[in-house]
Amino acid sequence: MSRSRHTALFALITVAALTLTACAEPAGPAGGGSDSASSRGKTPTTDVVSKVRKDEAAAKLLPAGVREAGTLRIASSVGAPPGAFYEEDGSTVAGADIDFADAAARVLGLELKREVASFEAILPALGSGKYDLGTGNFGVTDVRRRTIDFVTYINDGQGFAVREDSGLKKVTDLTQLCGLNVATGAGTTFEVTLQENLPRCAEAGKKPYNVKTYADQAAVWISLQQNRSDVVMSTINGLRYAVSQQEGLRFLNEFKRLDVGFAFKKGTPLAPAFQAAVNRLKEDGTYDRILKKWGTSESAIETSEISPPELK
């Protein structure tokens, strides 16, 4: 079974099971009720994009050739809600990343030609010119800024989740993970952070933690549910959403915040236009509506920036 179909199948199973067991759903943190991202067993369906109109000032910032062509090639990593995921048909993509990209494109008067690609393949493909931009909850790091340009649109970051029976209460230092199995996504900042800090366990005289990486986000959660891992390290928003949808799990804590942005090849002429588009979405209220839809209002940024320094 392909990775995308496996993810869709797991999502369908989870949604079906939770729909049967959820008798009363409280309103989410954004106050969205049954249409908010935190309603167990359901995913939001509010249309927050189709009414977005072209902004001529922002569109003029595009290269002339792009304005004439009217299209851009976008690579989207599809993992799990609220970022990007497959709907129940197993082929339609949805999520906050999808809404933000589509809304920004409408501001610029562009049509996006979307191709689903694996998270770890997108950034290298931007450099080769295969795609014009990419989405995948790409955190802005100083290492990535050497070869990639970013246009920020939310603030997310790194966090942890565990089973309800876990003895972990809060992870403030990665040596607290020593001796445990830690599940995370392949090719992510989480994997890098874990691998870079792995020697610290030996330095502290402790057994090292075991980093278990998965290309499929569904497999990360399966490993936790089936006791093959003890803790999950992933995006703050993704963790909060996942534990709200699955029984027996709890969000542990935030570990580090990161700005998240649209990714482009280094030196792209597209960045100023997309920055203007995001800021236009903030002005007309679409930005807040997207965040509210996906229950991620705490991830709002004050203004979009082009490749800002990594948050420390």
Tab-separated table of N, CA and C in Angstrom, residues 66-140:
chain	number	residue	atom	x	y	z
A	66	VAL	N	5.649	35.233	-14.699
A	66	VAL	CA	4.719	34.497	-13.840
A	66	VAL	C	3.322	35.079	-13.970
A	67	ARG	N	3.226	36.410	-13.999
A	67	ARG	CA	1.911	37.039	-14.165
A	67	ARG	C	1.268	36.623	-15.483
A	68	GLU	N	2.067	36.548	-16.517
A	68	GLU	CA	1.535	36.172	-17.823
A	68	GLU	C	1.098	34.708	-17.856
A	69	ALA	N	1.905	33.832	-17.263
A	69	ALA	CA	1.582	32.403	-17.257
A	69	ALA	C	0.370	32.120	-16.365
A	70	GLY	N	0.317	32.814	-15.229
A	70	GLY	CA	-0.819	32.673	-14.326
A	70	GLY	C	-0.833	31.405	-13.504
A	71	THR	N	0.244	30.643	-13.535
A	71	THR	CA	0.292	29.394	-12.780
A	71	THR	C	1.653	29.228	-12.094
A	72	LEU	N	1.652	28.464	-11.020
A	72	LEU	CA	2.880	28.060	-10.341
A	72	LEU	C	2.768	26.597	-9.961
A	73	ARG	N	3.917	25.930	-9.910
A	73	ARG	CA	3.961	24.521	-9.509
A	73	ARG	C	4.275	24.447	-8.020
A	74	ILE	N	3.368	23.839	-7.274
A	74	ILE	CA	3.553	23.725	-5.832
A	74	ILE	C	3.623	22.263	-5.421
A	75	ALA	N	4.579	21.960	-4.549
A	75	ALA	CA	4.694	20.623	-3.964
A	75	ALA	C	4.167	20.691	-2.544
A	76	SER	N	3.239	19.811	-2.202
A	76	SER	CA	2.650	19.798	-0.865
A	76	SER	C	2.908	18.465	-0.193
A	77	SER	N	3.465	18.543	1.002
A	77	SER	CA	3.622	17.340	1.818
A	77	SER	C	2.313	17.105	2.558
A	78	VAL	N	1.780	15.907	2.430
A	78	VAL	CA	0.498	15.578	3.051
A	78	VAL	C	0.753	14.548	4.144
A	79	GLY	N	0.581	14.983	5.392
A	79	GLY	CA	0.845	14.087	6.516
A	79	GLY	C	-0.363	13.881	7.392
A	80	ALA	N	-0.751	14.928	8.123
A	80	ALA	CA	-1.845	14.794	9.082
A	80	ALA	C	-2.449	16.159	9.351
A	81	PRO	N	-3.697	16.191	9.814
A	81	PRO	CA	-4.300	17.465	10.177
A	81	PRO	C	-3.596	18.062	11.405
A	82	PRO	N	-3.642	19.369	11.593
A	82	PRO	CA	-4.377	20.324	10.774
A	82	PRO	C	-3.587	20.885	9.599
A	83	GLY	N	-2.346	20.433	9.401
A	83	GLY	CA	-1.515	20.990	8.343
A	83	GLY	C	-1.981	20.617	6.950
A	84	ALA	N	-1.903	19.334	6.618
A	84	ALA	CA	-2.340	18.848	5.301
A	84	ALA	C	-2.615	17.361	5.411
A	85	PHE	N	-3.730	16.933	4.860
A	85	PHE	CA	-4.125	15.533	4.961
A	85	PHE	C	-5.089	15.202	3.834
A	86	TYR	N	-5.338	13.895	3.647
A	86	TYR	CA	-6.310	13.447	2.658
A	86	TYR	C	-7.698	13.385	3.284
A	87	GLU	N	-8.687	13.870	2.545
A	87	GLU	CA	-10.063	13.722	2.992
A	87	GLU	C	-10.499	12.270	2.805
A	88	GLU	N	-11.725	11.963	3.169
A	88	GLU	CA	-12.186	10.578	3.196
A	88	GLU	C	-12.156	9.895	1.832
A	89	ASP	N	-12.154	10.679	0.744
A	89	ASP	CA	-12.095	10.053	-0.582
A	89	ASP	C	-10.707	9.529	-0.906
A	90	GLY	N	-9.711	9.847	-0.055
A	90	GLY	CA	-8.366	9.328	-0.247
A	90	GLY	C	-7.555	10.043	-1.306
A	91	SER	N	-8.103	11.113	-1.907
A	91	SER	CA	-7.363	11.814	-2.957
A	91	SER	C	-7.407	13.333	-2.806
A	92	THR	N	-8.481	13.867	-2.230
A	92	THR	CA	-8.604	15.306	-2.042
A	92	THR	C	-7.795	15.738	-0.829
A	93	VAL	N	-6.956	16.780	-1.004
A	93	VAL	CA	-6.138	17.258	0.105
A	93	VAL	C	-6.803	18.462	0.759
A	94	ALA	N	-6.624	18.578	2.067
A	94	ALA	CA	-7.193	19.678	2.837
A	94	ALA	C	-6.251	19.995	3.982
A	95	GLY	N	-6.502	21.105	4.658
A	95	GLY	CA	-5.688	21.469	5.805
A	95	GLY	C	-5.284	22.931	5.771
A	96	ALA	N	-4.694	23.383	6.863
A	96	ALA	CA	-4.297	24.784	6.979
A	96	ALA	C	-3.267	25.165	5.926
A	97	ASP	N	-2.265	24.307	5.687
A	97	ASP	CA	-1.261	24.611	4.666
A	97	ASP	C	-1.907	24.772	3.289
A	98	ILE	N	-2.887	23.925	3.010
A	98	ILE	CA	-3.563	23.978	1.719
A	98	ILE	C	-4.360	25.278	1.607
A	99	ASP	N	-5.095	25.630	2.656
A	99	ASP	CA	-5.886	26.862	2.637
A	99	ASP	C	-5.007	28.098	2.497
A	100	PHE	N	-3.900	28.154	3.230
A	100	PHE	CA	-3.026	29.324	3.151
A	100	PHE	C	-2.420	29.470	1.756
A	101	ALA	N	-1.969	28.370	1.173
A	101	ALA	CA	-1.382	28.433	-0.155
A	101	ALA	C	-2.414	28.848	-1.197
A	102	ASP	N	-3.604	28.264	-1.133
A	102	ASP	CA	-4.643	28.593	-2.102
A	102	ASP	C	-5.113	30.039	-1.952
A	103	ALA	N	-5.217	30.505	-0.705
A	103	ALA	CA	-5.649	31.881	-0.477
A	103	ALA	C	-4.606	32.876	-0.976
A	104	ALA	N	-3.327	32.606	-0.697
A	104	ALA	CA	-2.264	33.489	-1.169
A	104	ALA	C	-2.246	33.536	-2.698
A	105	ALA	N	-2.456	32.390	-3.333
A	105	ALA	CA	-2.478	32.343	-4.797
A	105	ALA	C	-3.624	33.182	-5.353
A	106	ARG	N	-4.781	33.160	-4.695
A	106	ARG	CA	-5.922	33.952	-5.154
A	106	ARG	C	-5.627	35.446	-5.027
A	107	VAL	N	-4.948	35.852	-3.960
A	107	VAL	CA	-4.546	37.251	-3.810
A	107	VAL	C	-3.679	37.675	-4.993
A	108	LEU	N	-2.831	36.770	-5.447
A	108	LEU	CA	-1.887	37.082	-6.534
A	108	LEU	C	-2.457	36.795	-7.917
A	109	GLY	N	-3.683	36.295	-7.974
A	109	GLY	CA	-4.299	36.003	-9.263
A	109	GLY	C	-3.684	34.812	-9.966
A	110	LEU	N	-3.219	33.844	-9.186
A	110	LEU	CA	-2.528	32.680	-9.740
A	110	LEU	C	-3.316	31.399	-9.515
A	111	GLU	N	-3.068	30.424	-10.361
A	111	GLU	CA	-3.584	29.074	-10.169
A	111	GLU	C	-2.413	28.182	-9.781
A	112	LEU	N	-2.591	27.398	-8.733
A	112	LEU	CA	-1.535	26.493	-8.293
A	112	LEU	C	-1.716	25.119	-8.916
A	113	LYS	N	-0.670	24.609	-9.520
A	113	LYS	CA	-0.643	23.240	-10.023
A	113	LYS	C	0.001	22.400	-8.924
A	114	ARG	N	-0.836	21.734	-8.146
A	114	ARG	CA	-0.341	21.057	-6.936
A	114	ARG	C	0.036	19.611	-7.209
A	115	GLU	N	1.182	19.229	-6.659
A	115	GLU	CA	1.631	17.836	-6.694
A	115	GLU	C	1.990	17.430	-5.276
A	116	VAL	N	1.480	16.311	-4.841
A	116	VAL	CA	1.822	15.799	-3.517
A	116	VAL	C	3.201	15.150	-3.576
A	117	ALA	N	4.050	15.514	-2.633
A	117	ALA	CA	5.409	14.972	-2.587
A	117	ALA	C	5.777	14.691	-1.140
A	118	SER	N	6.743	13.816	-0.926
A	118	SER	CA	7.164	13.490	0.431
A	118	SER	C	7.882	14.683	1.050
A	119	PHE	N	7.728	14.824	2.351
A	119	PHE	CA	8.307	15.942	3.078
A	119	PHE	C	9.795	16.095	2.778
A	120	GLU	N	10.527	14.986	2.878
A	120	GLU	CA	11.980	15.050	2.752
A	120	GLU	C	12.451	15.327	1.328
A	121	ALA	N	11.545	15.188	0.333
A	121	ALA	CA	11.936	15.392	-1.068
A	121	ALA	C	11.693	16.808	-1.561
A	122	ILE	N	10.867	17.578	-0.864
A	122	ILE	CA	10.437	18.869	-1.406
A	122	ILE	C	11.549	19.905	-1.450
A	123	LEU	N	12.255	20.111	-0.360
A	123	LEU	CA	13.275	21.163	-0.344
A	123	LEU	C	14.364	20.937	-1.393
A	124	PRO	N	14.908	19.728	-1.541
A	124	PRO	CA	15.876	19.518	-2.618
A	124	PRO	C	15.287	19.763	-4.008
A	125	ALA	N	14.010	19.428	-4.194
A	125	ALA	CA	13.374	19.606	-5.498
A	125	ALA	C	13.176	21.079	-5.844
A	126	LEU	N	13.049	21.931	-4.838
A	126	LEU	CA	12.943	23.365	-5.101
A	126	LEU	C	14.234	23.885	-5.715
A	127	GLY	N	15.348	23.423	-5.186
A	127	GLY	CA	16.634	23.854	-5.703
A	127	GLY	C	16.876	23.428	-7.137
A	128	SER	N	16.313	22.285	-7.499
A	128	SER	CA	16.499	21.775	-8.863
A	128	SER	C	15.550	22.423	-9.856
A	129	GLY	N	14.573	23.180	-9.356
A	129	GLY	CA	13.627	23.839	-10.242
A	129	GLY	C	12.409	23.017	-10.597
A	130	LYS	N	12.248	21.857	-9.953
A	130	LYS	CA	11.090	21.009	-10.256
A	130	LYS	C	9.793	21.673	-9.827
A	131	TYR	N	9.835	22.394	-8.691
A	131	TYR	CA	8.664	23.099	-8.188
A	131	TYR	C	9.020	24.563	-7.955
A	132	ASP	N	7.998	25.411	-7.957
A	132	ASP	CA	8.205	26.830	-7.688
A	132	ASP	C	8.146	27.137	-6.198
A	133	LEU	N	7.339	26.391	-5.470
A	133	LEU	CA	7.250	26.568	-4.023
A	133	LEU	C	6.757	25.277	-3.383
A	134	GLY	N	6.900	25.218	-2.064
A	134	GLY	CA	6.484	24.012	-1.362
A	134	GLY	C	5.869	24.341	-0.026
A	135	THR	N	4.973	23.453	0.427
A	135	THR	CA	4.401	23.555	1.766
A	135	THR	C	4.533	22.210	2.458
A	136	GLY	N	4.694	22.263	3.778
A	136	GLY	CA	4.834	21.033	4.551
A	136	GLY	C	5.150	21.342	6.000
A	137	ASN	N	4.622	22.467	6.503
A	137	ASN	CA	4.955	22.918	7.842
A	137	ASN	C	6.473	23.034	7.989
A	138	PHE	N	7.091	23.686	7.018
A	138	PHE	CA	8.548	23.826	7.018
A	138	PHE	C	8.977	24.907	7.998
A	139	GLY	N	9.618	24.478	9.096
A	139	GLY	CA	10.133	25.420	10.069
A	139	GLY	C	11.332	26.165	9.525
A	140	VAL	N	11.411	27.446	9.841
A	140	VAL	CA	12.528	28.274	9.378
A	140	VAL	C	13.700	28.084	10.325
